[in-house]
PDB file of C-alpha atoms in Angstrom:
ATOM      1  CA  MET S 124       4.952  19.822  -2.172  1.00 45.00           C
ATOM      2  CA  ASN S 125       2.813  18.138   0.026  1.00 47.00           C
ATOM      3  CA  ARG S 126       4.825  16.555   2.800  1.00 45.00           C
ATOM      4  CA  LEU S 127       2.613  13.442   3.271  1.00 47.00           C
ATOM      5  CA  ALA S 128       1.421  12.117  -0.070  1.00 47.00           C
ATOM      6  CA  PRO S 129       4.874  10.763  -1.251  1.00 41.00           C
ATOM      7  CA  ALA S 130       5.511   8.931   1.534  1.00 41.00           C
ATOM      8  CA  SER S 131       2.671   8.148   3.543  1.00 45.00           C
ATOM      9  CA  LEU S 132       0.453   5.564   1.201  1.00 41.00           C
ATOM     10  CA  CYS S 133       3.697   3.640   0.708  1.00 42.00           C
ATOM     11  CA  VAL S 134       6.032   4.399   3.388  1.00 39.00           C
ATOM     12  CA  LEU S 135       3.133   4.446   6.413  1.00 43.00           C
ATOM     13  CA  LEU S 136       5.805   1.753   8.048  1.00 42.00           C
ATOM     14  CA  LEU S 137       7.184  -0.007   4.849  1.00 39.00           C
ATOM     15  CA  SER S 138      10.755   1.386   4.952  1.00 40.00           C
ATOM     16  CA  ALA S 139      11.400   0.296   8.722  1.00 41.00           C
ATOM     17  CA  CYS S 140       9.297  -2.995   8.519  1.00 44.00           C
ATOM     18  CA  ALA S 141       9.026  -4.797   5.011  1.00 42.00           C
ATOM     19  CA  HIS S 142      12.519  -4.305   3.737  1.00 45.00           C
ATOM     20  CA  GLY S 143      14.214  -4.328   7.090  1.00 44.00           C
ATOM     21  CA  GLY S 144      16.770  -2.087   5.923  1.00 44.00           C
ATOM     22  CA  MET S 145      18.340  -4.945   3.555  1.00 49.00           C
ATOM     23  CA  ALA S 146      20.204  -3.899   0.135  1.00 53.00           C
ATOM     24  CA  TYR S 147      19.286  -5.973  -2.869  1.00 57.00           C
ATOM     25  CA  ARG S 148      21.175  -9.419  -2.670  1.00 63.00           C
ATOM     26  CA  PRO S 149      22.304 -10.700  -6.320  1.00 60.00           C
ATOM     27  CA  PRO S 150      21.621 -14.266  -6.856  1.00 59.00           C
ATOM     28  CA  PRO S 151      24.559 -16.330  -6.288  1.00 57.00           C
ATOM     29  CA  VAL S 152      26.845 -17.605  -9.214  1.00 50.00           C
ATOM     30  CA  GLU S 153      25.449 -21.029 -10.980  1.00 51.00           C
ATOM     31  CA  PRO S 154      27.514 -23.761 -11.114  1.00 52.00           C
ATOM     32  CA  VAL S 155      29.182 -24.268 -14.804  1.00 45.00           C
ATOM     33  CA  GLY S 156      26.703 -25.769 -16.974  1.00 49.00           C
ATOM     34  CA  GLU S 157      23.446 -24.757 -14.699  1.00 54.00           C
ATOM     35  CA  PRO S 158      21.086 -22.615 -16.319  1.00 57.00           C
ATOM     36  CA  SER S 159      21.133 -18.867 -14.963  1.00 65.00           C
ATOM     37  CA  PRO S 160      17.863 -17.006 -14.158  1.00 64.00           C
ATOM     38  CA  GLN S 161      18.932 -15.048 -17.198  1.00 61.00           C
ATOM     39  CA  ASP S 162      18.233 -17.434 -19.479  1.00 70.00           C
ATOM     40  CA  ASP S 163      14.712 -18.499 -18.688  1.00 89.00           C
ATOM     41  CA  ARG S 164      11.954 -15.532 -18.935  1.00 89.00           C
ATOM     42  CA  ALA S 165       9.736 -16.562 -16.083  1.00 92.00           C
ATOM     43  CA  MET S 166      13.077 -16.813 -13.988  1.00 93.00           C
ATOM     44  CA  TYR S 167      14.274 -13.547 -15.162  1.00 94.00           C
ATOM     45  CA  LEU S 168      11.160 -11.773 -14.465  1.00 95.00           C
ATOM     46  CA  ALA S 169      10.782 -13.245 -11.051  1.00 95.00           C
ATOM     47  CA  LEU S 170      14.680 -11.839 -10.371  1.00 95.00           C
ATOM     48  CA  ILE S 171      13.045  -8.587 -11.422  1.00 96.00           C
ATOM     49  CA  ARG S 172      10.372  -8.526  -8.986  1.00 96.00           C
ATOM     50  CA  GLN S 173      13.124  -9.893  -6.052  1.00 96.00           C
ATOM     51  CA  MET S 174      15.263  -6.576  -6.700  1.00 95.00           C
ATOM     52  CA  GLN S 175      12.499  -4.472  -6.600  1.00 95.00           C
ATOM     53  CA  ASP S 176      11.310  -6.005  -3.288  1.00 94.00           C
ATOM     54  CA  GLN S 177      14.343  -5.401  -1.795  1.00 94.00           C
ATOM     55  CA  GLY S 178      14.435  -1.972  -3.034  1.00 93.00           C
ATOM     56  CA  ALA S 179      17.120  -2.000  -5.364  1.00 95.00           C
ATOM     57  CA  TYR S 180      14.982  -0.272  -8.146  1.00 96.00           C
ATOM     58  CA  TYR S 181      17.714   1.176 -10.245  1.00 96.00           C
ATOM     59  CA  ALA S 182      19.020  -2.396 -10.560  1.00 96.00           C
ATOM     60  CA  SER S 183      15.785  -3.471 -11.755  1.00 96.00           C
ATOM     61  CA  LEU S 184      15.696  -1.023 -14.313  1.00 97.00           C
ATOM     62  CA  ALA S 185      19.230  -2.287 -15.781  1.00 97.00           C
ATOM     63  CA  HIS S 186      17.655  -5.640 -15.825  1.00 97.00           C
ATOM     64  CA  VAL S 187      14.545  -4.725 -17.551  1.00 97.00           C
ATOM     65  CA  ASP S 188      16.575  -3.193 -20.242  1.00 97.00           C
ATOM     66  CA  ALA S 189      18.404  -6.789 -20.441  1.00 96.00           C
ATOM     67  CA  PHE S 190      15.177  -8.492 -20.326  1.00 96.00           C
ATOM     68  CA  ARG S 191      13.521  -6.431 -23.337  1.00 96.00           C
ATOM     69  CA  ARG S 192      17.027  -7.125 -25.589  1.00 95.00           C
ATOM     70  CA  ARG S 193      16.969 -10.915 -25.187  1.00 94.00           C
ATOM     71  CA  PHE S 194      13.224 -11.498 -24.618  1.00 94.00           C
ATOM     72  CA  GLY S 195      11.252  -8.631 -25.952  1.00 94.00           C
ATOM     73  CA  ASP S 196       8.706  -6.698 -24.615  1.00 95.00           C
ATOM     74  CA  THR S 197       5.946  -7.894 -22.564  1.00 94.00           C
ATOM     75  CA  PRO S 198       3.070  -6.234 -20.376  1.00 95.00           C
ATOM     76  CA  GLU S 199       4.597  -7.635 -17.114  1.00 96.00           C
ATOM     77  CA  LEU S 200       7.811  -6.479 -18.219  1.00 97.00           C
ATOM     78  CA  ARG S 201       6.377  -2.985 -18.693  1.00 97.00           C
ATOM     79  CA  LEU S 202       4.530  -2.897 -15.156  1.00 98.00           C
ATOM     80  CA  LEU S 203       7.884  -3.524 -13.267  1.00 98.00           C
ATOM     81  CA  GLU S 204       9.445  -0.721 -15.417  1.00 98.00           C
ATOM     82  CA  ALA S 205       6.604   1.197 -14.199  1.00 98.00           C
ATOM     83  CA  ASP S 206       7.153   0.560 -10.842  1.00 97.00           C
ATOM     84  CA  ALA S 207      10.874   0.971 -10.833  1.00 97.00           C
ATOM     85  CA  LEU S 208      10.284   4.638 -12.628  1.00 97.00           C
ATOM     86  CA  ARG S 209       7.737   5.321  -9.993  1.00 97.00           C
ATOM     87  CA  GLU S 210      10.328   4.599  -7.115  1.00 95.00           C
ATOM     88  CA  THR S 211      12.977   6.423  -8.615  1.00 95.00           C
ATOM     89  CA  GLY S 212      11.287   9.429  -9.042  1.00 94.00           C
ATOM     90  CA  ASN S 213      10.291   9.720 -12.407  1.00 96.00           C
ATOM     91  CA  GLY S 214       6.377   9.806 -12.023  1.00 96.00           C
ATOM     92  CA  ASP S 215       5.366  11.021 -15.380  1.00 96.00           C
ATOM     93  CA  ALA S 216       7.051   8.347 -17.608  1.00 98.00           C
ATOM     94  CA  ALA S 217       5.576   5.713 -14.929  1.00 98.00           C
ATOM     95  CA  ALA S 218       1.802   7.013 -15.310  1.00 98.00           C
ATOM     96  CA  ALA S 219       2.670   7.239 -19.455  1.00 98.00           C
ATOM     97  CA  LEU S 220       3.485   3.447 -18.718  1.00 98.00           C
ATOM     98  CA  TYR S 221       0.680   2.420 -16.231  1.00 98.00           C
ATOM     99  CA  ARG S 222      -2.077   4.100 -18.758  1.00 98.00           C
ATOM    100  CA  GLY S 223      -1.016   2.066 -21.366  1.00 97.00           C
ATOM    101  CA  LEU S 224      -1.720  -1.074 -19.298  1.00 97.00           C
ATOM    102  CA  LEU S 225      -5.313  -0.551 -18.345  1.00 97.00           C
ATOM    103  CA  ARG S 226      -7.066  -2.420 -20.687  1.00 94.00           C
ATOM    104  CA  GLY S 227      -5.231  -5.293 -20.299  1.00 92.00           C
ATOM    105  CA  PRO S 228      -4.558  -8.251 -17.334  1.00 94.00           C
ATOM    106  CA  GLN S 229      -2.250  -5.665 -15.743  1.00 96.00           C
ATOM    107  CA  ALA S 230      -5.234  -3.293 -15.444  1.00 98.00           C
ATOM    108  CA  ALA S 231      -5.736  -3.507 -11.647  1.00 98.00           C
ATOM    109  CA  PRO S 232      -2.047  -3.259 -10.479  1.00 98.00           C
ATOM    110  CA  ALA S 233      -1.723  -0.205 -13.356  1.00 98.00           C
ATOM    111  CA  TRP S 234      -4.300   1.633 -11.648  1.00 98.00           C
ATOM    112  CA  HIS S 235      -2.980   1.180  -8.311  1.00 98.00           C
ATOM    113  CA  GLY S 236       0.485   2.566  -9.469  1.00 98.00           C
ATOM    114  CA  LEU S 237      -1.210   5.557 -11.270  1.00 98.00           C
ATOM    115  CA  GLY S 238      -2.939   5.913  -7.688  1.00 97.00           C
ATOM    116  CA  ARG S 239       0.849   5.794  -6.209  1.00 96.00           C
ATOM    117  CA  VAL S 240       1.910   8.240  -8.810  1.00 97.00           C
ATOM    118  CA  ALA S 241      -1.404  10.996  -8.020  1.00 96.00           C
ATOM    119  CA  ALA S 242      -0.470  10.642  -4.385  1.00 94.00           C
ATOM    120  CA  ALA S 243       2.987  11.224  -4.779  1.00 93.00           C
ATOM    121  CA  ALA S 244       1.970  14.590  -6.621  1.00 94.00           C
ATOM    122  CA  GLY S 245      -0.391  15.657  -3.873  1.00 91.00           C
ATOM    123  CA  LYS S 246      -3.469  15.039  -5.986  1.00 93.00           C
ATOM    124  CA  ARG S 247      -5.803  13.380  -3.576  1.00 92.00           C
ATOM    125  CA  GLU S 248      -8.744  13.370  -5.589  1.00 93.00           C
ATOM    126  CA  ASP S 249      -7.245  11.171  -8.407  1.00 95.00           C
ATOM    127  CA  ALA S 250      -5.254   9.011  -5.945  1.00 95.00           C
ATOM    128  CA  TRP S 251      -8.111   7.465  -4.226  1.00 94.00           C
ATOM    129  CA  GLN S 252     -10.291   7.286  -7.320  1.00 96.00           C
ATOM    130  CA  ALA S 253      -7.367   5.259  -9.121  1.00 97.00           C
ATOM    131  CA  LEU S 254      -7.180   3.176  -5.982  1.00 97.00           C
ATOM    132  CA  ALA S 255     -10.715   2.514  -6.231  1.00 97.00           C
ATOM    133  CA  SER S 256     -10.345   1.103  -9.492  1.00 97.00           C
ATOM    134  CA  ALA S 257      -7.778  -1.192  -8.496  1.00 98.00           C
ATOM    135  CA  VAL S 258     -10.048  -2.278  -5.672  1.00 98.00           C
ATOM    136  CA  ARG S 259     -12.798  -3.072  -8.029  1.00 98.00           C
ATOM    137  CA  LEU S 260     -10.977  -5.069 -10.269  1.00 97.00           C
ATOM    138  CA  GLU S 261      -8.914  -7.011  -7.318  1.00 97.00           C
ATOM    139  CA  PRO S 262     -10.908  -6.776  -4.168  1.00 97.00           C
ATOM    140  CA  LEU S 263      -8.799  -9.029  -2.395  1.00 97.00           C
ATOM    141  CA  GLU S 264      -5.614  -7.381  -2.459  1.00 97.00           C
ATOM    142  CA  PRO S 265      -4.785  -5.997   0.999  1.00 96.00           C
ATOM    143  CA  ARG S 266      -2.583  -3.484  -0.632  1.00 95.00           C
ATOM    144  CA  TYR S 267      -4.783  -1.724  -2.756  1.00 97.00           C
ATOM    145  CA  LEU S 268      -7.457  -1.903   0.175  1.00 97.00           C
ATOM    146  CA  GLY S 269      -4.915  -0.511   2.790  1.00 96.00           C
ATOM    147  CA  ASP S 270      -3.555   2.219   0.187  1.00 96.00           C
ATOM    148  CA  LEU S 271      -7.331   3.242  -0.980  1.00 97.00           C
ATOM    149  CA  GLY S 272      -8.011   3.258   2.617  1.00 96.00           C
ATOM    150  CA  PHE S 273      -5.251   5.984   3.424  1.00 95.00           C
ATOM    151  CA  ALA S 274      -5.651   7.962   0.400  1.00 95.00           C
ATOM    152  CA  LEU S 275      -9.165   8.672   1.454  1.00 95.00           C
ATOM    153  CA  LEU S 276      -7.828   9.446   5.170  1.00 94.00           C
ATOM    154  CA  GLN S 277      -5.759  11.607   3.277  1.00 92.00           C
ATOM    155  CA  ALA S 278      -8.726  13.254   1.481  1.00 91.00           C
ATOM    156  CA  GLY S 279     -10.319  13.699   4.808  1.00 91.00           C
ATOM    157  CA  ARG S 280     -13.027  11.294   3.951  1.00 93.00           C
ATOM    158  CA  VAL S 281     -12.560   9.309   7.290  1.00 95.00           C
ATOM    159  CA  ALA S 282     -15.710   7.700   7.238  1.00 95.00           C
ATOM    160  CA  GLU S 283     -15.284   6.075   4.336  1.00 96.00           C
ATOM    161  CA  ALA S 284     -11.687   4.806   5.138  1.00 96.00           C
ATOM    162  CA  ARG S 285     -12.976   2.655   7.793  1.00 96.00           C
ATOM    163  CA  ALA S 286     -14.343  -0.344   5.409  1.00 97.00           C
ATOM    164  CA  PRO S 287     -11.173  -0.920   2.945  1.00 97.00           C
ATOM    165  CA  LEU S 288      -8.899  -0.616   6.051  1.00 97.00           C
ATOM    166  CA  ALA S 289     -10.778  -3.021   8.225  1.00 96.00           C
ATOM    167  CA  LYS S 290     -10.633  -5.504   5.029  1.00 97.00           C
ATOM    168  CA  ALA S 291      -6.981  -4.878   4.496  1.00 96.00           C
ATOM    169  CA  ALA S 292      -6.156  -5.655   8.187  1.00 95.00           C
ATOM    170  CA  GLU S 293      -8.902  -8.760   8.353  1.00 95.00           C
ATOM    171  CA  LEU S 294      -7.212 -10.229   5.024  1.00 96.00           C
ATOM    172  CA  ALA S 295      -3.935  -9.655   6.065  1.00 94.00           C
ATOM    173  CA  PRO S 296      -3.722  -9.620   9.929  1.00 91.00           C
ATOM    174  CA  ASP S 297      -0.221 -10.336  10.126  1.00 90.00           C
ATOM    175  CA  ASN S 298       0.987  -6.906   7.813  1.00 93.00           C
ATOM    176  CA  ILE S 299       2.046  -4.397  10.093  1.00 92.00           C
ATOM    177  CA  ARG S 300       0.914  -1.829   7.332  1.00 93.00           C
ATOM    178  CA  ALA S 301      -2.357  -2.716   7.571  1.00 94.00           C
ATOM    179  CA  VAL S 302      -2.827  -3.195  11.168  1.00 95.00           C
ATOM    180  CA  ALA S 303      -1.159   0.564  11.558  1.00 95.00           C
ATOM    181  CA  ASN S 304      -3.272   2.115   8.959  1.00 95.00           C
ATOM    182  CA  LEU S 305      -6.472   0.455  10.909  1.00 96.00           C
ATOM    183  CA  ALA S 306      -4.854   2.564  14.177  1.00 96.00           C
ATOM    184  CA  LEU S 307      -4.372   5.365  12.481  1.00 96.00           C
ATOM    185  CA  TRP S 308      -8.312   5.370  11.105  1.00 97.00           C
ATOM    186  CA  ALA S 309      -8.911   4.791  14.850  1.00 96.00           C
ATOM    187  CA  LEU S 310      -7.120   7.798  16.120  1.00 96.00           C
ATOM    188  CA  LEU S 311      -8.627  10.016  13.480  1.00 96.00           C
ATOM    189  CA  SER S 312     -12.172   8.755  14.289  1.00 95.00           C
ATOM    190  CA  ASP S 313     -11.678   9.927  18.053  1.00 95.00           C
ATOM    191  CA  GLN S 314     -11.135   6.436  19.150  1.00 96.00           C
ATOM    192  CA  PRO S 315      -7.757   6.456  21.071  1.00 95.00           C
ATOM    193  CA  ASP S 316      -8.782   3.698  23.080  1.00 95.00           C
ATOM    194  CA  VAL S 317      -9.547   1.421  20.359  1.00 95.00           C
ATOM    195  CA  ALA S 318      -6.118   2.781  18.581  1.00 95.00           C
ATOM    196  CA  ASP S 319      -4.347   1.846  21.374  1.00 95.00           C
ATOM    197  CA  ALA S 320      -5.861  -1.723  21.858  1.00 95.00           C
ATOM    198  CA  ILE S 321      -5.016  -2.025  18.313  1.00 94.00           C
ATOM    199  CA  MET S 322      -1.344  -1.324  18.486  1.00 94.00           C
ATOM    200  CA  ARG S 323      -1.022  -3.387  21.827  1.00 93.00           C
ATOM    201  CA  ARG S 324      -2.514  -6.455  20.616  1.00 91.00           C
ATOM    202  CA  ALA S 325      -0.719  -6.183  17.308  1.00 91.00           C
ATOM    203  CA  ARG S 326       2.502  -5.721  19.194  1.00 92.00           C
ATOM    204  CA  LEU S 327       3.652  -2.811  17.395  1.00 92.00           C
ATOM    205  CA  SER S 328       7.088  -1.561  18.299  1.00 92.00           C
ATOM    206  CA  GLU S 329       7.731   2.114  19.515  1.00 94.00           C
ATOM    207  CA  PRO S 330       9.261   3.375  16.106  1.00 93.00           C
ATOM    208  CA  VAL S 331       6.108   2.221  14.185  1.00 93.00           C
ATOM    209  CA  ARG S 332       4.077   3.543  16.894  1.00 94.00           C
ATOM    210  CA  GLY S 333       5.721   7.101  16.607  1.00 93.00           C
ATOM    211  CA  GLU S 334       4.948   7.064  12.948  1.00 94.00           C
ATOM    212  CA  ILE S 335       1.407   6.489  13.430  1.00 94.00           C
ATOM    213  CA  MET S 336       1.038   9.120  15.762  1.00 95.00           C
ATOM    214  CA  ARG S 337       3.343  11.753  13.389  1.00 94.00           C
ATOM    215  CA  LEU S 338       0.865  10.987  10.626  1.00 94.00           C
ATOM    216  CA  TYR S 339      -2.108  11.440  13.099  1.00 95.00           C
ATOM    217  CA  ALA S 340      -1.090  14.865  14.008  1.00 94.00           C
ATOM    218  CA  ALA S 341      -0.580  15.766  10.444  1.00 92.00           C
ATOM    219  CA  LEU S 342      -3.568  14.484   9.186  1.00 92.00           C
ATOM    220  CA  ARG S 343      -5.841  16.141  11.679  1.00 87.00           C
ATOM    221  CA  THR S 344      -4.239  19.427  11.157  1.00 71.00           C
ATOM    222  CA  PRO S 345      -6.608  21.772   9.143  1.00 52.00           C
ATOM    223  CA  ALA S 346      -3.568  22.434   6.379  1.00 43.00           C
ATOM    224  CA  SER S 347      -3.641  18.706   5.526  1.00 39.00           C
ATOM    225  CA  ALA S 348      -7.739  19.022   4.819  1.00 41.00           C
ATOM    226  CA  PRO S 349      -8.476  18.749   1.038  1.00 40.00           C
ATOM    227  CA  ALA S 350      -9.457  22.227  -0.327  1.00 35.00           C
ATOM    228  CA  ALA S 351     -12.369  21.257  -2.333  1.00 33.00           C
ATOM    229  CA  ALA S 352     -13.146  17.588  -1.229  1.00 34.00           C
ATOM    230  CA  SER S 353     -16.506  16.533  -1.151  1.00 31.00           C
ATOM    231  CA  PRO S 354     -17.567  15.878   2.481  1.00 30.00           C
ATOM    232  CA  ALA S 355     -17.898  12.731   3.737  1.00 31.00           C
ATOM    233  CA  PRO S 356     -21.383  11.467   5.003  1.00 29.00           C
ATOM    234  CA  PRO S 357     -22.124  12.550   8.317  1.00 27.00           C
ATOM    235  CA  VAL S 358     -22.001   9.984  10.922  1.00 26.00           C
ATOM    236  CA  ALA S 359     -24.177   9.621  14.040  1.00 27.00           C
ATOM    237  CA  ALA S 360     -22.413   9.464  17.625  1.00 26.00           C
ATOM    238  CA  GLY S 361     -22.489   5.687  18.406  1.00 28.00           C
ATOM    239  CA  ASP S 362     -23.352   4.519  14.431  1.00 32.00           C
ATOM    240  CA  ALA S 363     -21.766   1.487  14.160  1.00 31.00           C
ATOM    241  CA  ALA S 364     -20.531   3.082  11.110  1.00 32.00           C
ATOM    242  CA  SER S 365     -17.926   5.030  12.870  1.00 32.00           C
ATOM    243  CA  ARG S 366     -16.203   1.896  14.205  1.00 34.00           C
ATOM    244  CA  PRO S 367     -14.193  -0.872  12.272  1.00 36.00           C
ATOM    245  CA  PRO S 368     -16.422  -4.289  11.966  1.00 36.00           C
ATOM    246  CA  GLY S 369     -17.250  -5.698  15.037  1.00 35.00           C
ATOM    247  CA  SER S 370     -15.148  -8.403  13.802  1.00 35.00           C
ATOM    248  CA  MET S 371     -12.229  -6.388  13.683  1.00 38.00           C
ATOM    249  CA  LEU S 372     -12.712  -4.892  17.392  1.00 37.00           C
ATOM    250  CA  GLU S 373     -13.197  -8.836  18.629  1.00 38.00           C
ATOM    251  CA  ARG S 374      -9.804  -9.419  17.575  1.00 42.00           C
ATOM    252  CA  PHE S 375      -8.010  -6.157  18.650  1.00 43.00           C
ATOM    253  CA  VAL S 376     -10.158  -5.288  21.571  1.00 40.00           C
ATOM    254  CA  PRO S 377     -10.236  -7.080  25.092  1.00 39.00           C
ATOM    255  CA  SER S 378     -13.429  -8.366  25.310  1.00 38.00           C
ATOM    256  CA  SER S 379     -14.561  -6.361  28.588  1.00 36.00           C
ATOM    257  CA  ASP S 380     -13.654  -3.431  26.602  1.00 38.00           C
ATOM    258  CA  ARG S 381     -15.775  -4.118  23.533  1.00 35.00           C
ATOM    259  CA  PRO S 382     -19.115  -1.984  22.558  1.00 32.00           C
ATOM    260  CA  ASP S 383     -22.127  -3.466  23.443  1.00 31.00           C
ATOM    261  CA  GLU S 384     -23.129  -3.158  19.820  1.00 28.00           C
ATOM    262  CA  VAL S 385     -20.568  -5.811  18.661  1.00 26.00           C
ATOM    263  CA  LEU S 386     -20.820  -8.048  21.740  1.00 23.00           C
ATOM    264  CA  PRO S 387     -21.173 -11.788  20.437  1.00 24.00           C
TER     265      PRO S 387
END
């Protein structure tokens, strides 16, 4: 099995940074006479999302069943169920649920989920194509942009990964994952000084830097290259397309280190 695909799209530093190692914390017991979250549809769905945000996917599946018995089925509930199934290793069942949501209001997250399932299965072309569909539907969502960029890196399409990764980092400049993905892109684009500047200016921790370097070492090896991927368009040396947009360089690179092409 591909040793990068299951972890990299979602795990690029999320396990160390997003959840902070915290387990799911059940909501406090409501005082007598006060309604509990389970008594309100919207509150109950929010409770299930909170469980998933804290990594309690198995618990969320139990509550999905309880919600369905109490309130019936909804597209939002099926999406939460699919996400939990994907995160607990049941990719086939998750994909079936995602496919059933592609023509409704949950289409963008459903495409995103299908991309994540494909990445976990090592299907790199399927992964970036599904993630590109999610981005087309929701072009301002940093998670979709970041996952698309990383999938393109995995598929060996480094030049094409520049735009979605830079967009994700600019839309969510405080998001460690987005910044780290951009630093990884810079390394794979043979720009170690830019990568170092990005990591220093974002004050990435040593564990995060170590994960970036691990992924860089794995992705640049011949074994990680796609077997039948279409080659990315060639980029001439010094072409601005081989770097993040100027605004991103201006954010991360000291003025004395900026290339002449992106000076104000």
